């Protein structure tokens, strides 16, 4: 009991040193839990000091970079505004700190919802026998289920087909392609509400190219270059003489 009392009296002076606490408001509502926003909408983020005894200056960070705010917008209350949210704003965090004691801070992470965005080169040409990769880049919030359709039908992947999914890419790898693999491959992003976003990738498999092996071409180039050099050497005397003659002529 005595020990506890001692601890309290030791800690009390420290509690008095706390100069304020912070509150964050998102679009005028106190930010407590994850709040979803919609793409293209504005986001107004306000930070307020409470329980302070004097002017407190606020500073902001967007991710790890400090935000440039005016001095008028930094005393006791400060607001940062994003007029139109974009895909790039999703997941970005904003932190408001007390300049006099940066260990007093509040953060918020933007949750920007949008219809899935798919990307990637949609025309793929390949030679028979080669390995082909079809890459469908995607961005989605909320998360979407990603899969492929072949000529508009769901299909079970044959043994030489491989599917990979990363944070932002759905990839289909086909080993030793044949002309039978020629088809439209549709990358599908399916949302929990049943809404789908698709992007069609057209794969056309053509004949194997018959061409000269690279080494043979390289050897031919070397021989050709050498022959020209020898030719120059053989004619050097003649060229030299022509110049001499020319110089002699102008000197005349
Ligand atoms: C935030 O979440 C807590 C617990 O999950 C809940 O009690 C509270 O009502 C929520 N606040 C808001 C503003 O939604
Ligand atoms: C900031 O807050 C302090 C404490 O409440 C107050 O004395 C001061 O006038 C405020 N400053 C402004 C600019 O509102
Ligand atoms: C508090 O801030 C306001 C507005 O920036 C300023 O007018 C006032 O002089 C400041 N007070 C003190 C005590 O610094
Ligand atoms: C911050 O903004 C002010 C006024 O808009 C400008 O003069 C200053 O150069 C900016 N500083 C940085 C680091 O961007
Ligand atoms: C800064 O705030 C923290 C947390 O409230 C507190 O523990 C610490 O003593 C404060 N530091 C100063 C220098 O006031
Ligand atoms: C996909 O459709 C095209 C055009 O109708 C057809 O030539 C091709 O054989 C089909 N591919 C597959 C794998 O069904
Ligand atoms: C892919 O779809 C387009 C448009 O429907 C069609 O013109 C084309 O023939 C299809 N290609 C294949 C390989 O099925
Ligand atoms: C479904 O997706 C389309 C296109 O991506 C979009 O225009 C539409 O608003 C979405 N509908 C719903 C209910 O989300």
Coordinates of C-alpha atoms and ligand atoms in Angstrom, one line a residue:
X1 CA 0.0 0.0 0.0
X2 CA 2.8 2.3 0.9
X3 CA 4.6 1.4 -2.3
X4 CA 1.6 2.2 -4.4
X5 CA 1.2 5.6 -2.8
X6 CA 4.8 6.3 -3.5
X7 CA 4.4 5.3 -7.1
X8 CA 1.4 7.6 -7.6
X9 CA 3.2 10.6 -6.1
X10 CA 6.2 9.9 -8.3
X11 CA 4.0 9.7 -11.4
X12 CA 1.8 12.6 -10.7
X13 CA 4.2 15.4 -11.8
X14 CA 4.6 13.7 -15.1
X15 CA 0.9 13.7 -15.8
X16 CA 0.9 17.4 -15.3
X17 CA 3.4 17.8 -18.1
X18 CA 1.0 16.6 -20.7
X19 CA 0.0 19.7 -22.7
X20 CA -2.9 18.4 -24.7
X21 CA -4.6 15.5 -26.5
X22 CA -5.6 15.3 -30.1
X23 CA -8.8 14.4 -31.9
X24 CA -9.2 13.7 -35.6
X25 CA -12.3 14.4 -37.6
X26 CA -13.0 13.0 -41.1
X27 CA -15.5 15.0 -43.1
X28 CA -16.7 16.6 -39.8
X29 CA -17.3 13.3 -38.0
X30 CA -15.0 12.2 -35.2
X31 CA -12.7 9.6 -36.6
X32 CA -12.8 6.5 -34.4
X33 CA -13.1 3.4 -36.6
X34 CA -12.2 2.7 -40.2
X35 CA -14.5 4.8 -42.4
X36 CA -15.0 4.1 -46.1
X37 CA -14.8 6.9 -48.6
X38 CA -15.8 6.8 -52.3
X39 CA -13.4 7.7 -55.1
X40 CA -13.8 11.3 -56.5
X41 CA -15.3 12.4 -53.2
X42 CA -13.5 15.0 -51.1
X43 CA -11.8 14.2 -47.8
X44 CA -11.5 16.9 -45.2
X45 CA -9.3 15.9 -42.3
X46 CA -9.3 18.1 -39.2
X47 CA -7.1 17.8 -36.1
X48 CA -8.0 19.5 -32.9
X49 CA -6.1 20.0 -29.6
X50 CA -8.0 19.5 -26.4
X51 CA -7.0 20.1 -22.8
X52 CA -4.2 22.5 -23.8
X53 CA -3.3 25.5 -21.6
X54 CA -1.7 27.6 -24.4
X55 CA -1.3 27.9 -28.2
X56 CA -0.3 24.6 -29.6
X57 CA 1.2 24.2 -33.0
X58 CA 0.2 21.2 -35.1
X59 CA 2.2 19.5 -37.8
X60 CA 1.0 16.9 -40.4
X61 CA 2.5 13.9 -42.1
X62 CA 1.2 12.2 -45.2
X63 CA 2.8 8.8 -45.0
X64 CA 6.4 9.7 -44.0
X65 CA 6.5 13.1 -45.6
X66 CA 5.6 16.3 -43.8
X67 CA 2.7 18.3 -45.2
X68 CA 3.3 22.0 -45.9
X69 CA 0.5 23.9 -44.1
X70 CA 0.3 27.6 -43.5
X71 CA 1.0 29.0 -40.0
X72 CA -2.6 30.2 -39.7
X73 CA -3.7 26.7 -40.2
X74 CA -1.6 25.2 -37.5
X75 CA -2.6 26.8 -34.1
X76 CA -4.8 24.5 -32.0
X77 CA -6.8 23.4 -35.1
X78 CA -5.5 22.3 -38.5
X79 CA -7.2 21.0 -41.6
X80 CA -5.9 19.2 -44.6
X81 CA -8.1 18.7 -47.6
X82 CA -8.1 16.3 -50.6
X83 CA -10.7 17.8 -53.1
X84 CA -11.0 14.6 -55.1
X85 CA -9.9 11.2 -53.8
X86 CA -8.0 9.0 -56.3
X87 CA -6.9 5.3 -56.3
X88 CA -3.5 6.4 -55.1
X89 CA -4.9 7.9 -51.9
X90 CA -6.3 4.5 -50.8
X91 CA -4.3 3.2 -47.8
X92 CA -2.4 6.5 -47.3
X93 CA -2.1 7.5 -43.7
X94 CA -2.3 11.1 -42.3
X95 CA -0.8 11.8 -38.9
X96 CA -1.3 15.0 -36.9
X97 CA 1.4 15.7 -34.2
X98 CA 1.8 18.3 -31.5
X99 CA 4.9 20.2 -32.4
X100 CA 5.9 20.8 -28.7
X101 CA 5.7 17.0 -28.0
X102 CA 5.7 14.8 -31.1
X103 CA 4.9 11.7 -29.1
X104 CA 1.4 13.1 -28.8
X105 CA -0.2 12.2 -32.2
X106 CA -3.2 10.8 -34.0
X107 CA -3.4 8.9 -37.3
X108 CA -6.0 8.0 -39.8
X109 CA -5.7 5.7 -42.8
X110 CA -7.8 6.5 -45.9
X111 CA -10.0 3.7 -47.1
X112 CA -11.0 4.7 -50.6
X113 CA -13.4 2.4 -52.4
X114 CA -13.7 2.1 -56.2
X115 CA -14.6 -0.3 -58.9
X116 CA -11.7 -2.6 -59.8
X117 CA -9.2 -1.3 -62.3
X118 CA -7.6 -3.8 -64.6
X119 CA -4.6 -3.2 -66.9
X120 CA -2.1 -4.9 -69.2
X121 CA -1.2 -5.5 -72.8
X122 CA -4.2 -7.1 -74.4
X123 CA -2.7 -8.3 -77.7
X124 CA -0.3 -11.2 -77.2
X125 CA 1.3 -12.9 -80.1
X126 CA 3.4 -16.1 -79.6
X127 CA 5.2 -18.7 -81.6
X128 CA 4.3 -22.4 -81.2
X129 CA 6.4 -24.2 -78.6
X130 CA 7.3 -21.0 -76.6
X131 CA 6.2 -20.0 -73.1
X132 CA 3.7 -17.3 -72.9
X133 CA 2.7 -15.0 -70.0
X134 CA -0.5 -13.1 -69.8
X135 CA -0.4 -10.5 -67.1
X136 CA -3.5 -8.8 -65.7
X137 CA -2.7 -5.9 -63.4
X138 CA -5.4 -5.0 -60.9
X139 CA -6.3 -2.6 -58.2
X140 CA -9.4 -3.2 -56.1
X141 CA -10.9 -2.0 -52.8
X142 CA -12.9 -3.8 -51.6
X143 CA -10.9 -6.9 -52.5
X144 CA -12.1 -8.8 -55.5
X145 CA -11.9 -12.5 -56.5
X146 CA -9.6 -12.8 -59.5
X147 CA -9.8 -15.5 -62.1
X148 CA -9.6 -16.3 -65.9
X149 CA -12.1 -17.3 -68.5
X150 CA -11.1 -18.8 -71.8
X151 CA -13.3 -17.8 -74.8
X152 CA -15.9 -16.6 -72.2
X153 CA -16.1 -19.9 -70.3
X154 CA -14.8 -21.0 -67.0
X155 CA -12.2 -23.7 -67.6
X156 CA -10.0 -26.1 -65.7
X157 CA -6.3 -25.3 -66.2
X158 CA -4.5 -27.9 -68.4
X159 CA -1.2 -29.2 -67.0
X160 CA 0.9 -26.8 -69.0
X161 CA -1.1 -23.8 -67.7
X162 CA 0.0 -22.1 -64.4
X163 CA -1.8 -19.3 -62.6
X164 CA -0.1 -16.9 -60.1
X165 CA -1.7 -14.2 -58.0
X166 CA 0.2 -11.5 -56.3
X167 CA -1.0 -8.3 -54.5
X168 CA -1.6 -6.5 -57.8
X169 CA -1.2 -9.1 -60.7
X170 CA -3.1 -12.1 -61.9
X171 CA -0.8 -14.0 -64.2
X172 CA -1.4 -16.9 -66.6
X173 CA 1.7 -18.8 -67.8
X174 CA 1.3 -21.3 -70.7
X175 CA 4.2 -23.5 -71.4
X176 CA 4.8 -24.9 -74.9
X177 CA 1.9 -23.1 -76.5
X178 CA 0.1 -24.6 -79.5
X179 CA -2.3 -23.1 -81.9
X180 CA -5.1 -24.7 -79.9
X181 CA -4.3 -22.2 -77.1
X182 CA -5.3 -19.3 -79.4
X183 CA -8.3 -17.7 -77.6
X184 CA -9.5 -14.7 -75.7
X185 CA -8.5 -14.9 -72.1
X186 CA -10.7 -12.8 -69.9
X187 CA -9.4 -11.5 -66.6
X188 CA -12.3 -11.3 -64.2
X189 CA -12.5 -9.3 -60.9
X190 CA -15.6 -10.4 -59.0
X191 CA -16.9 -8.4 -56.1
X192 CA -18.8 -9.8 -53.1
X193 CA -21.9 -8.0 -54.4
X194 CA -21.7 -10.0 -57.7
X195 CA -20.5 -7.1 -59.8
X196 CA -17.8 -8.0 -62.3
X197 CA -15.1 -6.0 -64.1
X198 CA -13.3 -7.7 -67.0
X199 CA -10.5 -7.2 -69.4
X200 CA -10.0 -9.3 -72.5
X201 CA -6.5 -10.5 -73.5
X202 CA -6.3 -12.0 -77.0
X203 CA -3.6 -14.6 -77.5
X204 CA -2.8 -15.6 -81.1
X205 CA -0.3 -18.5 -81.5
X206 CA 1.5 -18.5 -84.9
X207 CA 4.0 -20.8 -86.7
X208 CA 7.4 -21.3 -85.2
X209 CA 9.8 -18.8 -86.9
X210 CA 12.5 -20.4 -89.0
X211 CA 15.5 -18.1 -89.1
X212 CA 19.3 -18.3 -89.1
X213 CA 20.7 -19.2 -85.7
X214 CA 22.2 -16.1 -84.0
X215 CA 25.8 -17.5 -84.0
X216 CA 25.8 -17.9 -87.7
X217 CA 24.6 -14.3 -88.2
X218 CA 27.3 -13.1 -85.8
X219 CA 30.0 -15.0 -87.6
X220 CA 28.9 -13.7 -91.0
X221 CA 29.1 -10.1 -89.6
X222 CA 32.6 -10.6 -88.3
X223 CA 33.8 -12.1 -91.6
X224 CA 32.1 -9.3 -93.5
X225 CA 33.8 -6.6 -91.4
X226 CA 37.2 -8.2 -91.8
X227 CA 36.8 -8.4 -95.5
X228 CA 36.1 -4.7 -95.7
X229 CA 39.1 -3.9 -93.5
X230 CA 41.3 -6.0 -95.8
X231 CA 39.9 -4.3 -98.8
X232 CA 40.7 -0.9 -97.3
X233 CA 44.3 -2.0 -96.5
X234 CA 44.8 -3.3 -100.0
X235 CA 43.6 -0.1 -101.5
X236 CA 45.4 2.1 -99.0
X237 CA 48.2 3.0 -101.2
X238 CA 45.9 4.0 -104.0
X239 CA 43.8 6.2 -101.7
X240 CA 46.9 7.8 -100.2
X241 CA 48.3 8.5 -103.7
X242 CA 45.0 10.1 -104.8
X243 CA 45.2 12.5 -101.8
X244 CA 48.7 13.3 -102.4
X245 CA 47.9 14.0 -106.0
X246 CA 45.0 16.1 -105.0
X247 CA 47.1 18.1 -102.6
X248 CA 49.8 18.5 -105.2
X249 CA 47.1 19.7 -107.6
X250 CA 45.8 22.4 -105.3
X251 CA 49.3 23.5 -104.5
X252 CA 49.8 24.2 -108.0
Ligands
LIG1 C1 -16.2 2.1 -33.2 O1 -16.1 0.7 -32.9 C2 -16.4 0.4 -31.6 C3 -16.1 -1.1 -31.3 O2 -16.0 -1.8 -32.4 C4 -17.9 0.7 -31.4 O3 -18.4 0.4 -30.1 C5 -18.2 2.2 -31.7 O4 -19.6 2.5 -31.6 C6 -17.7 2.5 -33.1 N1 -17.8 4.0 -33.3 C7 -18.3 4.5 -34.4 C8 -18.3 6.0 -34.5 O5 -18.7 3.8 -35.3
LIG2 C1 -5.4 27.8 -28.3 O1 -5.9 27.1 -27.1 C2 -5.5 27.8 -25.9 C3 -5.9 27.0 -24.7 O2 -7.3 26.7 -24.8 C4 -6.1 29.2 -25.9 O3 -5.7 29.9 -24.8 C5 -5.7 30.0 -27.2 O4 -6.4 31.2 -27.3 C6 -6.1 29.2 -28.4 N1 -5.6 29.8 -29.6 C7 -6.3 30.1 -30.6 C8 -5.7 30.8 -31.8 O5 -7.5 29.7 -30.7
LIG3 C1 -2.0 32.4 -30.1 O1 -2.2 32.3 -31.6 C2 -3.0 33.4 -32.0 C3 -3.3 33.1 -33.5 O2 -2.1 32.6 -34.2 C4 -2.2 34.7 -31.8 O3 -3.0 35.8 -32.3 C5 -1.9 34.8 -30.3 O4 -1.1 35.9 -30.1 C6 -1.2 33.6 -29.8 N1 -1.0 33.7 -28.3 C7 0.1 33.5 -27.7 C8 0.1 33.6 -26.3 O5 1.2 33.2 -28.4
LIG4 C1 5.4 25.8 -48.3 O1 4.4 26.7 -48.7 C2 4.8 28.0 -48.7 C3 3.6 28.9 -49.1 O2 2.7 28.3 -50.0 C4 6.0 28.2 -49.7 O3 6.4 29.5 -49.7 C5 7.1 27.2 -49.3 O4 8.1 27.2 -50.2 C6 6.6 25.8 -49.2 N1 7.6 24.9 -48.7 C7 7.9 23.7 -49.1 C8 9.0 23.0 -48.5 O5 7.2 23.3 -50.1
LIG5 C1 5.2 14.1 -24.3 O1 4.0 13.3 -24.1 C2 4.2 12.0 -23.6 C3 2.9 11.3 -23.7 O2 1.8 12.0 -23.3 C4 4.6 12.2 -22.1 O3 4.8 10.9 -21.6 C5 5.9 13.0 -22.1 O4 6.3 13.2 -20.8 C6 5.8 14.3 -22.9 N1 7.1 14.9 -23.0 C7 7.3 16.2 -22.7 C8 8.7 16.7 -22.9 O5 6.5 16.9 -22.3
LIG6 C1 -11.6 -19.6 -79.1 O1 -12.4 -19.0 -80.1 C2 -11.7 -18.9 -81.3 C3 -12.6 -18.1 -82.3 O2 -13.9 -18.6 -82.2 C4 -11.4 -20.3 -81.8 O3 -10.7 -20.2 -83.1 C5 -10.5 -21.0 -80.8 O4 -10.2 -22.3 -81.2 C6 -11.1 -21.0 -79.5 N1 -10.1 -21.5 -78.5 C7 -10.4 -22.3 -77.5 C8 -9.2 -22.7 -76.7 O5 -11.5 -22.8 -77.4
LIG7 C1 -11.6 -12.2 -79.3 O1 -12.8 -11.4 -79.3 C2 -12.9 -10.5 -80.4 C3 -14.1 -9.6 -80.1 O2 -15.2 -10.4 -79.7 C4 -13.0 -11.3 -81.7 O3 -13.1 -10.4 -82.8 C5 -11.8 -12.2 -81.8 O4 -12.0 -13.0 -83.0 C6 -11.6 -13.1 -80.6 N1 -10.4 -13.8 -80.7 C7 -10.2 -15.1 -80.5 C8 -8.9 -15.6 -80.7 O5 -11.2 -15.8 -80.2
LIG8 C1 -20.8 -2.4 -61.2 O1 -19.7 -2.2 -62.0 C2 -19.8 -1.2 -63.0 C3 -18.6 -1.1 -63.9 O2 -17.4 -1.5 -63.2 C4 -20.2 0.1 -62.4 O3 -20.4 1.1 -63.3 C5 -21.4 0.0 -61.5 O4 -21.6 1.2 -60.8 C6 -21.2 -1.2 -60.5 N1 -22.4 -1.4 -59.8 C7 -22.5 -1.6 -58.5 C8 -23.8 -1.9 -57.9 O5 -21.4 -1.5 -57.8

